[in-house]
Short mmCIF file of C-alpha atoms and ligand atoms in Angstrom, two decimals:
data_model
loop_
_atom_site.label_atom_id
_atom_site.label_comp_id
_atom_site.label_asym_id
_atom_site.label_seq_id
_atom_site.Cartn_x
_atom_site.Cartn_y
_atom_site.Cartn_z
CA UNK W 348 -16.77 77.60 -1.09
CA UNK W 349 -16.01 79.74 -4.17
CA UNK W 350 -18.71 81.99 -4.95
CA UNK W 351 -19.34 84.79 -6.84
CA UNK W 352 -22.01 87.65 -7.21
CA UNK W 353 -23.04 90.35 -9.53
CA UNK W 354 -19.88 89.74 -11.70
CA UNK W 355 -19.43 92.33 -14.35
CA UNK W 356 -16.35 92.45 -17.19
CA UNK W 357 -16.15 95.06 -20.41
CA UNK W 358 -13.46 94.90 -22.59
CA UNK W 359 -13.32 98.50 -23.90
CA UNK W 360 -16.88 99.44 -24.54
CA UNK W 361 -18.39 95.96 -24.70
CA UNK W 362 -19.99 94.17 -22.16
CA UNK W 363 -18.31 90.86 -21.47
CA UNK W 364 -19.68 89.35 -18.43
CA UNK W 365 -22.62 90.17 -17.58
CA UNK W 366 -24.20 90.58 -13.87
CA UNK W 367 -22.91 86.86 -13.54
CA UNK W 368 -24.17 84.92 -9.57
CA UNK W 369 -22.96 81.61 -9.07
CA UNK W 370 -21.18 79.17 -6.66
CA UNK W 371 -18.31 76.58 -6.87
CA UNK W 372 -19.13 73.78 -3.93
CA UNK W 373 -16.07 71.85 -2.47
CA UNK W 374 -15.99 68.08 -3.38
CA UNK W 375 -18.02 68.18 -5.98
CA UNK W 376 -17.51 68.84 -9.69
CA UNK W 377 -18.77 72.54 -11.57
CA UNK W 378 -18.60 72.56 -15.31
CA UNK W 379 -19.12 75.73 -17.38
CA UNK W 380 -20.24 75.50 -21.37
CA UNK W 381 -20.63 77.81 -23.60
CA UNK W 382 -20.24 78.27 -27.14
CA UNK W 383 -16.67 79.84 -28.56
CA UNK W 384 -16.59 83.49 -27.43
CA UNK W 385 -19.42 84.06 -24.74
CA UNK W 386 -17.02 84.96 -22.15
CA UNK W 387 -15.63 81.45 -19.90
CA UNK W 388 -11.69 82.07 -20.34
CA UNK W 389 -12.33 85.63 -19.25
CA UNK W 390 -14.46 84.70 -16.32
CA UNK W 391 -11.79 82.35 -15.20
CA UNK W 392 -9.10 85.14 -15.64
CA UNK W 393 -11.42 87.41 -13.54
CA UNK W 394 -11.37 84.45 -11.16
CA UNK W 395 -7.37 84.16 -10.82
CA UNK W 396 -7.17 87.56 -10.83
CA UNK W 397 -5.06 88.36 -13.32
CA UNK W 398 -8.54 90.81 -14.70
CA UNK W 399 -9.75 92.71 -12.46
CA UNK W 400 -13.89 92.85 -12.13
CA UNK W 401 -14.90 95.96 -12.74
CA UNK W 402 -17.40 95.67 -9.95
CA UNK W 403 -19.59 92.63 -8.04
CA UNK W 404 -17.70 90.00 -5.52
CA UNK W 405 -15.95 87.04 -5.26
CA UNK W 406 -15.79 85.25 -1.94
CA UNK W 407 -13.64 82.05 -1.51
CA UNK W 408 -14.82 80.61 2.04
CA UNK W 409 -14.93 83.67 4.38
CA UNK W 410 -12.42 85.38 2.90
CA UNK W 411 -13.05 88.38 0.26
CA UNK W 412 -10.90 88.19 -2.88
CA UNK W 413 -12.63 90.27 -5.16
CA UNK W 414 -9.44 92.45 -5.23
CA UNK W 415 -7.10 90.04 -4.61
CA UNK W 416 -4.20 89.38 -6.88
CA UNK W 417 -3.46 86.33 -8.60
CA UNK W 418 -0.71 85.17 -6.50
CA UNK W 419 -2.34 86.01 -3.38
CA UNK W 420 -5.33 83.57 -4.89
CA UNK W 421 -2.41 80.55 -5.87
CA UNK W 422 -1.24 80.36 -2.55
CA UNK W 423 -5.04 80.27 -1.00
CA UNK W 424 -5.25 77.33 -3.05
CA UNK W 425 -6.81 78.32 -6.09
CA UNK W 426 -5.56 76.50 -8.79
CA UNK W 427 -5.76 77.17 -12.32
CA UNK W 428 -4.87 75.44 -15.93
CA UNK W 429 -5.56 78.32 -18.81
CA UNK W 430 -6.20 77.21 -21.83
CA UNK W 431 -3.71 76.55 -24.78
CA UNK W 432 -2.01 74.93 -21.33
CA UNK W 433 0.83 77.68 -21.36
CA UNK W 434 3.34 75.28 -19.57
CA UNK W 435 7.24 76.35 -19.73
CA UNK W 436 8.35 74.74 -23.24
CA UNK W 437 12.35 75.42 -22.31
CA UNK W 438 11.53 73.58 -18.69
CA UNK W 439 11.91 69.66 -17.75
CA UNK W 440 8.34 68.42 -16.90
CA UNK W 441 9.75 67.94 -13.45
CA UNK W 442 10.75 71.79 -13.42
CA UNK W 443 7.43 72.68 -14.71
CA UNK W 444 6.32 70.04 -11.51
CA UNK W 445 8.25 72.05 -8.91
CA UNK W 446 6.74 75.45 -10.26
CA UNK W 447 3.41 73.56 -8.77
CA UNK W 448 5.42 73.90 -5.64
CA UNK W 449 5.95 77.41 -5.38
CA UNK W 450 3.14 77.84 -3.28
CA UNK W 451 3.56 75.45 -0.50
CA UNK W 452 6.24 75.28 2.00
CA UNK W 453 9.88 74.74 1.48
CA UNK W 454 11.04 70.92 0.76
CA UNK W 455 7.32 69.84 -0.58
CA UNK W 456 8.15 67.11 -3.00
CA UNK W 457 5.71 66.88 -6.21
CA UNK W 458 2.76 64.85 -4.94
CA UNK W 459 2.72 61.01 -5.82
CA UNK W 460 -1.03 60.99 -6.89
CA UNK W 461 0.67 63.28 -10.00
CA UNK W 462 2.55 60.38 -10.92
CA UNK W 463 -0.53 58.15 -10.11
CA UNK W 464 -2.96 60.36 -12.49
CA UNK W 465 -0.22 60.44 -15.35
CA UNK W 466 2.27 57.66 -15.09
CA UNK W 467 3.71 59.26 -18.51
CA UNK W 468 5.08 62.07 -16.67
CA UNK W 469 7.18 59.75 -14.43
CA UNK W 470 8.55 58.55 -17.79
CA UNK W 471 9.39 61.78 -18.83
CA UNK W 472 11.07 63.84 -15.89
CA UNK W 473 13.93 64.88 -17.95
CA UNK W 474 12.10 66.18 -21.27
CA UNK W 475 11.75 69.38 -22.29
CA UNK W 476 8.20 70.58 -21.75
CA UNK W 477 7.35 71.88 -25.14
CA UNK W 478 9.23 68.02 -26.70
CA UNK W 479 5.29 66.72 -25.11
CA UNK W 480 2.21 65.98 -27.30
CA UNK W 481 -0.60 68.37 -26.71
CA UNK W 482 -1.86 66.11 -24.25
CA UNK W 483 1.10 65.18 -22.84
CA UNK W 484 1.32 68.76 -22.31
CA UNK W 485 -2.39 69.33 -20.86
CA UNK W 486 -1.31 66.22 -18.66
CA UNK W 487 1.64 68.03 -17.44
CA UNK W 488 -0.45 71.41 -16.78
CA UNK W 489 -3.10 69.57 -14.56
CA UNK W 490 0.03 67.57 -12.74
CA UNK W 491 1.22 71.20 -12.69
CA UNK W 492 -1.94 72.77 -10.76
CA UNK W 493 -2.07 69.23 -8.41
CA UNK W 494 1.08 70.26 -7.37
CA UNK W 495 -0.33 73.09 -5.93
CA UNK W 496 -2.41 70.56 -3.40
CA UNK W 497 -5.19 73.17 -3.98
CA UNK W 498 -8.41 73.74 -2.68
CA UNK W 499 -10.01 75.06 -5.44
CA UNK W 500 -9.09 73.48 -9.00
CA UNK W 501 -9.91 75.76 -12.18
CA UNK W 502 -9.47 74.06 -15.63
CA UNK W 503 -10.08 75.96 -18.82
CA UNK W 504 -10.79 73.47 -21.80
CA UNK W 505 -8.24 70.95 -21.16
CA UNK W 506 -9.97 68.70 -23.78
CA UNK W 507 -8.98 71.34 -26.65
CA UNK W 508 -7.05 70.09 -28.92
CA UNK W 509 -6.42 66.39 -27.82
CA UNK W 510 -7.00 62.97 -28.49
CA UNK W 511 -9.77 60.50 -27.00
CA UNK W 512 -7.23 58.47 -24.76
CA UNK W 513 -6.23 61.65 -23.06
CA UNK W 514 -8.78 62.78 -23.19
CA UNK W 515 -10.30 59.78 -20.94
CA UNK W 516 -7.25 60.11 -19.14
CA UNK W 517 -8.12 63.43 -18.42
CA UNK W 518 -12.00 62.64 -17.46
CA UNK W 519 -10.39 59.98 -14.47
CA UNK W 520 -8.45 62.06 -12.67
CA UNK W 521 -10.87 64.80 -12.40
CA UNK W 522 -13.66 62.41 -11.23
CA UNK W 523 -10.45 61.33 -8.83
CA UNK W 524 -9.53 64.72 -7.91
CA UNK W 525 -12.89 65.32 -6.77
CA UNK W 526 -13.29 62.49 -4.60
CA UNK W 527 -16.11 61.25 -6.37
CA UNK W 528 -16.48 58.09 -5.21
CA UNK W 529 -18.54 56.72 -7.94
CA UNK W 530 -16.05 55.28 -10.59
CA UNK W 531 -16.40 54.98 -14.22
CA UNK W 532 -18.51 51.24 -14.84
CA UNK W 533 -16.07 50.49 -17.95
CA UNK W 534 -12.85 51.17 -15.18
CA UNK W 535 -10.92 47.54 -15.24
CA UNK W 536 -10.38 46.07 -12.03
CA UNK W 537 -6.63 46.91 -11.36
CA UNK W 538 -7.55 50.33 -12.66
CA UNK W 539 -10.03 50.91 -10.04
CA UNK W 540 -8.11 49.34 -6.57
CA UNK W 541 -5.10 52.21 -8.47
CA UNK W 542 -8.11 54.56 -7.96
CA UNK W 543 -8.70 53.60 -4.74
CA UNK W 544 -5.54 54.29 -3.26
CA UNK W 545 -5.47 57.94 -5.15
CA UNK W 546 -8.93 58.76 -3.67
CA UNK W 547 -7.76 57.59 -0.74
CA UNK W 548 -4.12 60.31 -0.88
CA UNK W 549 -6.58 63.51 -2.31
CA UNK W 550 -8.87 62.57 0.90
CA UNK W 551 -6.26 62.95 3.32
CA UNK W 552 -5.61 65.82 1.47
CA UNK W 553 -9.28 67.35 1.88
CA UNK W 554 -11.47 67.51 -0.50
CA UNK W 555 -11.42 70.25 -3.66
CA UNK W 556 -13.77 71.68 -5.82
CA UNK W 557 -13.44 72.21 -9.65
CA UNK W 558 -14.20 74.05 -11.88
CA UNK W 559 -13.91 72.66 -15.74
CA UNK W 560 -15.20 74.78 -18.63
CA UNK W 561 -16.47 72.63 -21.72
CA UNK W 562 -17.36 72.72 -24.87
CA UNK W 563 -16.85 68.92 -25.02
CA UNK W 564 -21.14 67.94 -23.96
CA UNK W 565 -20.53 64.50 -23.76
CA UNK W 566 -16.94 64.69 -21.27
CA UNK W 567 -18.61 67.71 -18.94
CA UNK W 568 -21.96 66.01 -18.32
CA UNK W 569 -20.04 62.38 -17.14
CA UNK W 570 -18.38 64.90 -15.32
CA UNK W 571 -20.42 67.15 -14.17
CA UNK W 572 -22.25 67.58 -10.29
CA UNK W 573 -23.57 70.93 -11.08
CA UNK W 574 -23.79 72.92 -14.79
CA UNK W 575 -23.57 76.65 -15.69
CA UNK W 576 -24.61 77.02 -19.66
CA UNK W 577 -23.74 80.92 -20.55
CA UNK W 578 -24.60 82.88 -23.66
CA UNK W 579 -23.63 86.48 -24.13
CA UNK W 580 -21.50 86.83 -20.51
CA UNK W 581 -24.96 85.06 -19.05
CA UNK W 582 -25.88 82.41 -17.26
CA UNK W 583 -29.00 81.73 -19.29
CA UNK W 584 -29.51 78.12 -17.79
CA UNK W 585 -27.88 76.14 -14.71
CA UNK W 586 -28.84 72.42 -12.56
CA UNK W 587 -27.74 69.77 -12.09
CA UNK W 588 -25.02 67.44 -13.94
CA UNK W 589 -27.50 64.30 -14.61
CA UNK W 590 -30.10 66.66 -15.47
CA UNK W 591 -28.19 68.42 -18.02
CA UNK W 592 -29.78 66.09 -21.17
CA UNK W 593 -33.14 66.35 -19.81
CA UNK W 594 -32.64 70.20 -19.49
CA UNK W 595 -31.85 70.30 -22.82
CA UNK W 596 -28.03 71.74 -22.91
CA UNK W 597 -27.24 69.83 -25.77
CA UNK W 598 -29.49 71.53 -27.99
CA UNK W 599 -28.85 74.93 -26.46
CA UNK W 600 -25.46 75.06 -27.43
CA UNK W 601 -26.07 73.98 -30.84
CA UNK W 602 -28.32 76.89 -31.29
N1 ATP C 1118 -8.26 91.03 -23.92
C1 ATP C 1118 -9.77 91.52 -24.81
N2 ATP C 1118 -9.41 92.53 -25.93
C2 ATP C 1118 -10.98 92.61 -26.27
N3 ATP C 1118 -11.90 91.44 -26.22
C3 ATP C 1118 -11.18 90.72 -25.64
C4 ATP C 1118 -9.97 90.01 -24.89
N4 ATP C 1118 -10.17 88.93 -24.98
C5 ATP C 1118 -11.58 88.52 -25.40
N5 ATP C 1118 -11.83 89.18 -25.47
C6 ATP C 1118 -13.34 89.55 -26.29
O1 ATP C 1118 -14.11 88.76 -25.61
C7 ATP C 1118 -15.31 87.85 -25.75
C8 ATP C 1118 -15.15 86.58 -24.76
O2 ATP C 1118 -13.77 85.97 -24.77
P1 ATP C 1118 -13.79 84.44 -24.18
O3 ATP C 1118 -11.64 84.09 -24.23
O4 ATP C 1118 -13.60 84.93 -22.50
O5 ATP C 1118 -14.78 83.94 -24.80
P2 ATP C 1118 -14.31 82.61 -24.37
O6 ATP C 1118 -15.97 81.66 -24.10
O7 ATP C 1118 -13.20 81.63 -23.42
O8 ATP C 1118 -14.72 81.21 -25.53
P3 ATP C 1118 -13.21 79.79 -26.57
O9 ATP C 1118 -14.78 78.96 -26.42
O10 ATP C 1118 -13.51 80.27 -27.42
O11 ATP C 1118 -12.46 79.84 -25.84
C9 ATP C 1118 -15.06 87.90 -27.26
O12 ATP C 1118 -15.48 87.88 -27.66
C10 ATP C 1118 -13.52 87.77 -27.55
O13 ATP C 1118 -13.15 88.41 -28.50
MG1 MG C 1119 -11.78 80.42 -23.34
#
């Protein structure tokens, strides 16, 4: 669905992204792993058009988006949850979610799915974004992206600095959104019923491709259908999520 060919990017004289080629398939989770400073966020910014690619091409379906502006990509259904969340602190939770509707037809409502995945947001609609905890802000940022009814959801380190219970909720949401039908073994029965309902709703809106940047290995492995491992601007390993352990990705990250 999203396909990148021979992408290169520089900051001044330093070659940050080196000839990257990969695909992000529909209905699946692709995780991009790599240590601090290898170029993950730079790559996401290139995908969103926030920094122009020096050379290479990017396609969204059949369409060449290499030179498309960020708002054009957003209106095509590419939603981006940046590293560090970047919600609007002075706006309320509800107003933040409504920002996600900017790309939707007039009169569009915040999808119920957002509140099904993150019920805490429903209880805090009138609260200012800046008064939420870090984890709640992350849920809000993901909720805002989901309000765009995206075809591709790009998440840059959503677990960074967040407590385990919220990490679990976020992992769960990613799985639901990607329409993964096998649910976490630990999910309680009533929780499963809720998720099935959520999956059904997502299915009605069409399927979604997810690109997840992550440094938290276990989280990435549990969600990945495919993985990409980046080192100094290059993809040095790639494969199926279920092979991450046997491929030695954890060890490669620790080196
Ligand atoms: N605007 C900029 N100008 C110059 N260099 C930059 C700029 N932004 C990032 N860099 C450098 O480019 C390299 C890649 O940065 P990037 O933010 O893409 O890494 P990352 O993999 O996302 O790291 P992290 O895991 O810490 O978020 C780093 O060496 C960084 O210092
Ligand atoms: Mg980063």
